[in-house]
Structures are given as structure tokens and as C-alpha cells.
Amino acid sequence: MSYSLYRRLHNVFTNTAKSQVLAAIADAKPKVPPPFNPISEPESSKEQKFRPLIRKFKYLSKDPRFRCRHVNYESFVRRLSRTQQFSAIEDILEHQKIYPEIEDEGFVVRLISLYGKAGMFEQARRLFDEMPELNCERTIISFNALLAACVNSKKYDKISEIFRELPGKLAIEPDVISFSSEGDGKNGIDTDVVTYNTLLDAFHKNNMSSEAEKMWTLMEKKNVISNVRSYNSRIRWLVENNQVVEAEELFEEMKNRGINPDTYIYNSMIKACAKDGNLELAKIWYVMLEENGCAPNRPTFKLLITLACDKDDPDSAYDLCKKCINLKLNVFTGTIQRVVDALVDHSMIEEAKELLEIGKNCPFRYKLSMPNDLQ
């Protein structure tokens, strides 16, 4: 056997034996979970840039005095969030579970709120669910923190799920007022008009009217000034639930407070007229919309054109179609075709042909048709 071949075989068997010894030693050690490593793919240059900072943050976290200062976490998570380093955020926040403060609800609430502000609701919810395993009690405080994380992450569809699932499971009484009073800047929960409006929207969309009423009352109690979005949410819900008189009263209240309605609020009032089949009143709301300096949009015309057709008013439908097309708003071919058909039924052939021509040459290229004998 040549010397070079012997050396290669010697190295193979020596390395194999060494690896077997190391494996046996490893098996003899107590089993511990592997360190959290959320980055499974090759790191980008940006991730590589942050890796030393993350190591430094973890090192500083060893000091209890550092862990007591929420601002340390807030500023670093905000920086990572701006550069979309979400794996890094998860890395440093998961790392905090090794410290004794993880059994303190206040500390966990801070972590939940940080996840929320980074838009990482799934991680916030997972941490909330893990609290019993971490020997940390869940109360209304952590429940409210999860709700705030839901809002900050813009996961509004999860709000009703949280309210349906968790109170019974945790034997706690959800209290929107408690959520807001726990806020005011504490635990990373900011209760400004934007937060209130977001919750109002979510509660109304999920038909949680009692919670929405609590929020509305609380806004007045806390001297949070309602804006047009606050009224928009409530008026829309009232119209959807056929409480038109109450919607009109709220509209007048808003005007009396010096808050100018927007297109969306006028559309809600027009929708109320459409549900009631009142074309004349819908026209009045439309005129008010324009006089107030608001711009009609696609839903405005869709509602009005459909209502005009329903009430057999081809003249109004024709005028609305022309204006809509001239404003370059697409209300769908089916809507315009219905107007063309109505015009033909009323022997308004020239107007029908004009709509065909306008529709053919507009940006949306409506594929409209008329009976062959009239083309």
C-alpha cells in the first residue's frame, strides 16, 4: 500500500472515531432545547449587519437593570421593524424567556405590545397562549395587551375572535373601558382617537354594538375629540341595521359640532335611501355631497344609478352614467348596460347610442350592446 493511500485511510478512520466519541459525549449530556434561530435561509447583507447588534442586545439583557427599562426594547424593536428585520425581533424577544421576569405579567405584556407594534400579531398571540407554561398568570391586563397588539397589527378581523374565545376560557370579564384605562401610554398601548376609531370600526363590522357604544361613551369621558371617521363608522352601522332616523340625528350632531361629513358618510345616507327606495331623497343627499365640496366616487354612482333604474327613471340614470364615465369612474359594464336597456325600453334611442359611443371610447372600454335592429 502506498504511503499516500495509507495516510488517507488513516485520516478517514481517525476522523470517524473522533466523531463517534464526540457523539457519545453529546448523548451523555443533559438534553436542552436548541437555541432559537429564526433565520433558516442565507442571511442578506442587511441581516448580517444587524447580527452583531442582536448579539450585543442579548448580552445586555443579562443585566436585570437593562431588562427593567422598556425604552431599551422599544427603540431597538422600532429600528428592526423599520428595516423589516422581523426574524431578528422574534429572536431577541424569544430570548427574554430565559429570565425570571417572564413569570411577571407586566414583563410579558411589554413583549406582547412590542410584537404588536412591529405588526407581528401571530407571535403576540402565541406568547399570550404560552403564558401558563411560563408560570405567568393571564388577567385582564394581558388580555387588553393582546387586544392592543391586534389593533396595532391591523388584524381587525381577529378582535371579535378574541372576544368570543378568550373571556370564557380565561374566566375574565372583558371590559373595553378597562382596556382604555390600562392604556394612556402604559404597556405600550396608545389610546388616541386613531385607536378608538380602529376599535369602533372593528366592533361595528363584527356587529358588537354594545362594545362600540362603550367606546363611544368612553371617548367623551376621556375628552377624546371625535372626528369624521368616528361618525362614519357609527352612521354606517346604523344604516346597515336600518336605524335611519338615528343615523340622520347623528349626521346633524356631527354638523352641529363643526365636523364636515365626507363622501363615505354621504354614501351611507344615499344607501339608506336606496334601501327605502326613495330616489328623490337620495338625489338631495347627492346634491348636498357636491355642495359640501365632496367628490362622488364609484359607490356613489353605483347606488344612484341602480336606484334610478329600480324606480324607472331613465333620465336620471342617463345623466348619472354620463357624469360617472366623464369622471373616469368604473361602475362595471352590467350597471351601464342596464341603463342602456332602460333607455331603449323608453324609446330614448339616441341617448342609448350616445352611451354606447361614450362607453366604447372611455378608458374602461365598456362592451355595451343594443338590439340589432336599432344599431
Short mmCIF file of C-alpha atoms in Angstrom, two decimals:
data_model
loop_
_atom_site.label_atom_id
_atom_site.label_comp_id
_atom_site.label_asym_id
_atom_site.label_seq_id
_atom_site.Cartn_x
_atom_site.Cartn_y
_atom_site.Cartn_z
CA MET A 1 0.00 0.00 0.00
CA SER A 2 1.35 3.39 -0.94
CA TYR A 3 2.09 5.93 1.77
CA SER A 4 -0.43 8.48 0.40
CA LEU A 5 -3.24 5.90 0.33
CA TYR A 6 -2.36 4.80 3.84
CA ARG A 7 -2.50 8.40 5.07
CA ARG A 8 -5.94 8.98 3.54
CA LEU A 9 -7.33 5.80 5.09
CA HIS A 10 -5.78 6.69 8.43
CA ASN A 11 -7.43 10.12 8.38
CA VAL A 12 -10.83 8.69 7.46
CA PHE A 13 -10.84 6.15 10.29
CA THR A 14 -9.34 8.60 12.77
CA ASN A 15 -11.96 11.28 12.00
CA THR A 16 -14.74 8.69 12.13
CA ALA A 17 -13.62 7.51 15.52
CA LYS A 18 -13.36 11.09 16.73
CA SER A 19 -16.87 11.90 15.56
CA GLN A 20 -18.22 8.78 17.31
CA VAL A 21 -16.56 9.82 20.57
CA LEU A 22 -17.98 13.34 20.31
CA ALA A 23 -21.44 11.94 19.58
CA ALA A 24 -21.24 9.70 22.64
CA ILE A 25 -20.23 12.66 24.82
CA ALA A 26 -23.09 14.71 23.42
CA ASP A 27 -25.55 11.89 24.19
CA ALA A 28 -24.30 11.78 27.77
CA LYS A 29 -25.06 15.47 28.32
CA PRO A 30 -28.49 16.62 29.55
CA LYS A 31 -30.79 17.36 26.65
CA VAL A 32 -31.55 21.08 26.29
CA PRO A 33 -33.59 22.78 23.59
CA PRO A 34 -31.51 24.12 20.71
CA PRO A 35 -31.08 27.90 20.70
CA PHE A 36 -33.81 29.80 18.85
CA ASN A 37 -32.63 30.50 15.33
CA PRO A 38 -35.37 32.02 13.17
CA ILE A 39 -33.08 32.64 10.22
CA SER A 40 -33.01 29.42 8.23
CA GLU A 41 -32.10 30.90 4.88
CA PRO A 42 -28.76 32.53 3.99
CA GLU A 43 -28.52 35.93 5.61
CA SER A 44 -28.76 39.03 3.48
CA SER A 45 -26.23 41.80 3.88
CA LYS A 46 -28.78 43.73 5.94
CA GLU A 47 -29.31 40.76 8.28
CA GLN A 48 -25.55 40.33 8.63
CA LYS A 49 -25.30 43.99 9.57
CA PHE A 50 -27.74 43.55 12.45
CA ARG A 51 -26.35 40.24 13.71
CA PRO A 52 -23.63 41.85 15.94
CA LEU A 53 -26.22 44.30 17.33
CA ILE A 54 -28.54 41.44 18.19
CA ARG A 55 -25.73 39.61 19.99
CA LYS A 56 -24.96 42.79 21.92
CA PHE A 57 -28.61 43.27 22.85
CA LYS A 58 -28.81 39.71 24.17
CA TYR A 59 -25.63 40.26 26.16
CA LEU A 60 -27.02 43.46 27.71
CA SER A 61 -30.25 41.63 28.52
CA LYS A 62 -28.35 39.65 31.15
CA ASP A 63 -28.41 42.73 33.36
CA PRO A 64 -31.69 43.00 35.34
CA ARG A 65 -31.38 46.79 35.27
CA PHE A 66 -31.36 46.70 31.47
CA ARG A 67 -34.44 44.47 31.41
CA CYS A 68 -36.32 46.93 33.62
CA ARG A 69 -36.08 49.70 31.04
CA HIS A 70 -38.80 49.32 28.44
CA VAL A 71 -37.29 52.09 26.32
CA ASN A 72 -34.28 49.84 25.57
CA TYR A 73 -36.57 47.29 23.94
CA GLU A 74 -38.88 49.84 22.35
CA SER A 75 -36.18 51.71 20.44
CA PHE A 76 -34.40 48.59 19.22
CA VAL A 77 -37.57 46.83 18.07
CA ARG A 78 -38.67 50.01 16.30
CA ARG A 79 -35.34 50.13 14.46
CA LEU A 80 -35.57 46.49 13.44
CA SER A 81 -39.19 46.93 12.37
CA ARG A 82 -38.34 49.88 10.12
CA THR A 83 -35.91 47.66 8.22
CA GLN A 84 -38.31 44.69 8.28
CA GLN A 85 -35.99 42.52 10.36
CA PHE A 86 -38.90 40.53 11.79
CA SER A 87 -36.88 37.36 12.40
CA ALA A 88 -34.45 39.40 14.46
CA ILE A 89 -37.31 40.86 16.52
CA GLU A 90 -38.60 37.37 17.22
CA ASP A 91 -35.06 36.26 18.09
CA ILE A 92 -34.46 38.88 20.79
CA LEU A 93 -37.96 38.69 22.27
CA GLU A 94 -37.92 34.88 22.45
CA HIS A 95 -34.56 35.18 24.17
CA GLN A 96 -36.25 37.02 27.06
CA LYS A 97 -38.00 33.82 28.14
CA ILE A 98 -34.83 32.62 29.88
CA TYR A 99 -35.04 35.36 32.51
CA PRO A 100 -37.08 35.20 35.73
CA GLU A 101 -39.15 38.26 34.77
CA ILE A 102 -41.00 36.09 32.26
CA GLU A 103 -43.17 34.97 35.20
CA ASP A 104 -44.26 38.58 35.71
CA GLU A 105 -47.33 39.59 33.71
CA GLY A 106 -46.13 43.17 33.29
CA PHE A 107 -42.94 41.99 31.61
CA VAL A 108 -44.82 39.67 29.26
CA VAL A 109 -47.30 42.43 28.44
CA ARG A 110 -44.37 44.57 27.30
CA LEU A 111 -43.21 41.81 24.96
CA ILE A 112 -46.73 41.32 23.59
CA SER A 113 -47.07 45.04 22.92
CA LEU A 114 -43.68 45.09 21.17
CA TYR A 115 -44.82 42.31 18.87
CA GLY A 116 -47.99 44.27 18.19
CA LYS A 117 -46.18 47.48 17.31
CA ALA A 118 -43.99 45.51 14.91
CA GLY A 119 -47.12 44.16 13.22
CA MET A 120 -46.41 40.61 14.42
CA PHE A 121 -49.80 39.63 15.85
CA GLU A 122 -49.29 35.86 15.39
CA GLN A 123 -46.20 35.99 17.63
CA ALA A 124 -48.04 38.16 20.17
CA ARG A 125 -50.90 35.66 20.30
CA ARG A 126 -48.51 32.73 20.63
CA LEU A 127 -46.75 34.39 23.58
CA PHE A 128 -50.10 35.08 25.21
CA ASP A 129 -51.09 31.42 24.80
CA GLU A 130 -47.75 30.29 26.28
CA MET A 131 -48.10 32.32 29.47
CA PRO A 132 -49.39 29.40 31.61
CA GLU A 133 -46.40 27.30 30.53
CA LEU A 134 -44.16 30.20 31.55
CA ASN A 135 -45.78 30.21 35.00
CA CYS A 136 -47.30 33.62 34.29
CA GLU A 137 -50.93 34.39 35.15
CA ARG A 138 -53.17 35.84 32.47
CA THR A 139 -55.52 38.61 33.61
CA ILE A 140 -57.46 41.44 32.02
CA ILE A 141 -54.13 43.29 31.66
CA SER A 142 -52.58 40.76 29.29
CA PHE A 143 -55.96 40.31 27.57
CA ASN A 144 -56.02 44.05 26.87
CA ALA A 145 -52.41 43.95 25.69
CA LEU A 146 -53.31 41.23 23.19
CA LEU A 147 -56.26 43.33 22.01
CA ALA A 148 -53.94 46.31 21.56
CA ALA A 149 -51.47 44.14 19.62
CA CYS A 150 -54.35 43.12 17.39
CA VAL A 151 -55.16 46.77 16.71
CA ASN A 152 -51.55 47.83 16.17
CA SER A 153 -51.01 44.91 13.78
CA LYS A 154 -54.17 45.92 11.87
CA LYS A 155 -55.63 42.43 12.39
CA TYR A 156 -59.09 43.87 12.97
CA ASP A 157 -60.84 40.67 11.96
CA LYS A 158 -59.25 38.96 14.98
CA ILE A 159 -60.89 41.27 17.52
CA SER A 160 -64.25 39.53 17.53
CA GLU A 161 -62.48 36.15 17.66
CA ILE A 162 -60.56 37.27 20.75
CA PHE A 163 -63.74 38.44 22.48
CA ARG A 164 -65.62 35.25 21.61
CA GLU A 165 -62.90 32.80 22.59
CA LEU A 166 -60.85 34.11 25.48
CA PRO A 167 -63.14 35.54 28.19
CA GLY A 168 -64.90 32.22 28.84
CA LYS A 169 -61.67 30.27 28.54
CA LEU A 170 -59.79 32.52 30.98
CA ALA A 171 -62.73 33.28 33.29
CA ILE A 172 -62.18 37.02 32.93
CA GLU A 173 -64.67 39.75 32.17
CA PRO A 174 -63.59 41.69 29.07
CA ASP A 175 -64.01 45.40 29.61
CA VAL A 176 -63.34 47.88 26.86
CA ILE A 177 -63.18 50.62 29.46
CA SER A 178 -60.51 48.63 31.27
CA PHE A 179 -58.59 48.29 28.01
CA SER A 180 -58.58 52.03 27.54
CA SER A 181 -57.81 52.89 31.15
CA GLU A 182 -54.90 50.43 31.09
CA GLY A 183 -53.65 52.33 28.10
CA ASP A 184 -52.92 56.04 28.08
CA GLY A 185 -49.31 55.24 27.23
CA LYS A 186 -48.85 52.37 29.69
CA ASN A 187 -47.75 48.95 28.50
CA GLY A 188 -47.18 50.35 25.01
CA ILE A 189 -50.91 50.91 24.42
CA ASP A 190 -51.71 54.34 23.00
CA THR A 191 -55.37 55.33 23.27
CA ASP A 192 -55.66 58.30 20.94
CA VAL A 193 -58.53 58.97 18.56
CA VAL A 194 -56.96 56.65 15.97
CA THR A 195 -57.07 53.71 18.39
CA TYR A 196 -60.65 54.46 19.40
CA ASN A 197 -61.72 54.76 15.75
CA THR A 198 -60.00 51.50 14.90
CA LEU A 199 -61.86 49.71 17.67
CA LEU A 200 -65.14 51.39 16.71
CA ASP A 201 -64.69 50.13 13.15
CA ALA A 202 -63.83 46.63 14.29
CA PHE A 203 -66.73 46.40 16.75
CA HIS A 204 -69.23 47.73 14.23
CA LYS A 205 -68.00 45.45 11.45
CA ASN A 206 -68.33 42.47 13.77
CA ASN A 207 -71.77 43.60 14.98
CA MET A 208 -70.52 44.16 18.54
CA SER A 209 -72.75 47.15 19.14
CA SER A 210 -72.55 47.18 22.95
CA GLU A 211 -68.74 47.33 22.87
CA ALA A 212 -68.92 50.09 20.26
CA GLU A 213 -71.29 52.08 22.49
CA LYS A 214 -68.87 51.71 25.40
CA MET A 215 -66.07 53.06 23.24
CA TRP A 216 -68.22 55.99 22.10
CA THR A 217 -69.14 56.86 25.70
CA LEU A 218 -65.54 56.46 26.80
CA MET A 219 -64.29 58.86 24.13
CA GLU A 220 -66.48 61.58 25.60
CA LYS A 221 -65.46 60.70 29.15
CA LYS A 222 -61.77 60.87 28.24
CA ASN A 223 -62.25 64.09 26.22
CA VAL A 224 -61.09 62.38 23.04
CA ILE A 225 -62.45 64.56 20.23
CA SER A 226 -64.44 62.56 17.69
CA ASN A 227 -63.60 63.14 14.03
CA VAL A 228 -65.31 62.36 10.75
CA ARG A 229 -64.06 58.76 10.82
CA SER A 230 -65.66 58.24 14.25
CA TYR A 231 -69.04 59.33 12.89
CA ASN A 232 -68.53 57.45 9.64
CA SER A 233 -68.19 54.16 11.48
CA ARG A 234 -71.27 54.70 13.60
CA ILE A 235 -73.52 56.09 10.84
CA ARG A 236 -72.61 53.24 8.52
CA TRP A 237 -73.54 50.70 11.21
CA LEU A 238 -76.85 52.42 11.90
CA VAL A 239 -77.75 52.40 8.20
CA GLU A 240 -76.79 48.74 7.83
CA ASN A 241 -79.10 47.94 10.72
CA ASN A 242 -81.99 50.02 9.34
CA GLN A 243 -81.77 52.67 12.05
CA VAL A 244 -82.07 55.52 9.56
CA VAL A 245 -83.64 58.06 11.91
CA GLU A 246 -80.78 57.59 14.38
CA ALA A 247 -78.28 57.92 11.51
CA GLU A 248 -79.86 61.23 10.44
CA GLU A 249 -79.77 62.50 14.03
CA LEU A 250 -76.10 61.58 14.30
CA PHE A 251 -75.43 63.35 11.00
CA GLU A 252 -76.98 66.54 12.41
CA GLU A 253 -75.00 66.18 15.64
CA MET A 254 -71.79 65.92 13.64
CA LYS A 255 -72.63 69.05 11.64
CA ASN A 256 -73.50 70.95 14.83
CA ARG A 257 -70.09 70.05 16.24
CA GLY A 258 -68.43 71.60 13.21
CA ILE A 259 -67.29 68.29 11.70
CA ASN A 260 -67.69 68.22 7.93
CA PRO A 261 -69.08 64.94 6.56
CA ASP A 262 -67.09 63.18 3.87
CA THR A 263 -68.08 61.21 0.77
CA TYR A 264 -68.35 57.97 2.75
CA ILE A 265 -70.91 59.41 5.15
CA TYR A 266 -72.99 60.82 2.28
CA ASN A 267 -72.80 57.43 0.59
CA SER A 268 -74.19 55.84 3.77
CA MET A 269 -77.14 58.23 3.71
CA ILE A 270 -77.70 57.56 -0.01
CA LYS A 271 -77.58 53.85 0.75
CA ALA A 272 -80.28 54.36 3.39
CA CYS A 273 -82.45 55.97 0.70
CA ALA A 274 -81.71 53.12 -1.70
CA LYS A 275 -82.79 50.55 0.88
CA ASP A 276 -86.00 52.52 1.33
CA GLY A 277 -86.48 53.03 -2.43
CA ASN A 278 -86.50 56.82 -2.01
CA LEU A 279 -84.84 58.21 -5.15
CA GLU A 280 -85.83 61.84 -4.56
CA LEU A 281 -84.26 61.94 -1.11
CA ALA A 282 -81.16 60.17 -2.48
CA LYS A 283 -80.84 62.97 -5.07
CA ILE A 284 -81.00 65.56 -2.28
CA TRP A 285 -78.16 63.82 -0.42
CA TYR A 286 -76.19 63.72 -3.68
CA VAL A 287 -76.63 67.47 -4.18
CA MET A 288 -75.57 68.07 -0.56
CA LEU A 289 -72.49 65.93 -1.17
CA GLU A 290 -71.37 68.12 -4.07
CA GLU A 291 -72.31 71.38 -2.36
CA ASN A 292 -70.18 70.39 0.61
CA GLY A 293 -67.16 70.04 -1.67
CA CYS A 294 -67.01 66.24 -1.55
CA ALA A 295 -66.20 64.22 -4.64
CA PRO A 296 -68.65 61.45 -5.60
CA ASN A 297 -66.94 58.10 -6.07
CA ARG A 298 -67.80 54.77 -7.65
CA PRO A 299 -70.12 53.59 -4.83
CA THR A 300 -71.98 56.92 -5.05
CA PHE A 301 -72.84 56.39 -8.71
CA LYS A 302 -73.42 52.66 -8.34
CA LEU A 303 -76.04 53.32 -5.66
CA LEU A 304 -77.73 56.18 -7.51
CA ILE A 305 -77.76 54.59 -10.98
CA THR A 306 -79.14 51.32 -9.63
CA LEU A 307 -81.80 53.16 -7.65
CA ALA A 308 -82.77 55.28 -10.69
CA CYS A 309 -83.22 52.09 -12.73
CA ASP A 310 -85.22 50.48 -9.95
CA LYS A 311 -87.53 53.50 -9.84
CA ASP A 312 -87.88 53.58 -13.64
CA ASP A 313 -86.19 56.97 -14.06
CA PRO A 314 -84.07 56.59 -17.24
CA ASP A 315 -83.36 60.33 -17.49
CA SER A 316 -81.63 60.44 -14.10
CA ALA A 317 -79.81 57.17 -14.80
CA TYR A 318 -78.61 58.53 -18.16
CA ASP A 319 -77.29 61.78 -16.65
CA LEU A 320 -75.56 59.93 -13.83
CA CYS A 321 -73.92 57.47 -16.26
CA LYS A 322 -72.52 60.28 -18.39
CA LYS A 323 -71.10 62.08 -15.37
CA CYS A 324 -69.63 58.90 -13.95
CA ILE A 325 -67.90 58.00 -17.23
CA ASN A 326 -66.61 61.56 -17.67
CA LEU A 327 -65.09 61.37 -14.17
CA LYS A 328 -63.34 58.15 -15.26
CA LEU A 329 -65.05 56.05 -12.59
CA ASN A 330 -65.70 52.42 -13.41
CA VAL A 331 -69.14 51.24 -12.24
CA PHE A 332 -69.00 47.95 -14.19
CA THR A 333 -70.46 47.05 -17.55
CA GLY A 334 -73.60 45.46 -16.11
CA THR A 335 -74.66 48.71 -14.46
CA ILE A 336 -74.24 50.78 -17.63
CA GLN A 337 -75.88 48.08 -19.76
CA ARG A 338 -78.92 48.21 -17.53
CA VAL A 339 -79.23 51.93 -18.25
CA VAL A 340 -78.87 51.33 -22.00
CA ASP A 341 -81.67 48.76 -21.83
CA ALA A 342 -83.88 51.15 -19.86
CA LEU A 343 -83.31 53.90 -22.41
CA VAL A 344 -84.25 51.55 -25.26
CA ASP A 345 -87.39 50.46 -23.37
CA HIS A 346 -88.40 54.14 -23.14
CA SER A 347 -87.62 54.76 -26.83
CA MET A 348 -84.69 57.03 -25.92
CA ILE A 349 -82.62 55.55 -28.74
CA GLU A 350 -80.30 58.49 -29.34
CA GLU A 351 -79.37 58.64 -25.66
CA ALA A 352 -78.74 54.86 -25.67
CA LYS A 353 -76.49 55.17 -28.73
CA GLU A 354 -74.62 58.04 -27.10
CA LEU A 355 -73.92 55.90 -24.04
CA LEU A 356 -72.65 53.12 -26.31
CA GLU A 357 -70.28 55.53 -28.01
CA ILE A 358 -69.07 57.10 -24.78
CA GLY A 359 -68.59 53.69 -23.20
CA LYS A 360 -66.64 52.41 -26.20
CA ASN A 361 -64.20 55.32 -26.10
CA CYS A 362 -63.73 55.65 -22.34
CA PRO A 363 -60.72 54.14 -20.53
CA PHE A 364 -62.77 51.12 -19.38
CA ARG A 365 -63.97 50.15 -22.90
CA TYR A 366 -67.46 49.10 -21.78
CA LYS A 367 -68.74 46.30 -24.01
CA LEU A 368 -72.30 47.54 -24.33
CA SER A 369 -74.92 46.34 -26.79
CA MET A 370 -78.28 47.28 -28.29
CA PRO A 371 -80.84 45.29 -30.28
CA ASN A 372 -79.51 44.64 -33.80
CA ASP A 373 -82.36 46.48 -35.49
CA LEU A 374 -81.51 49.69 -33.56
CA GLN A 375 -77.74 49.72 -34.11
#
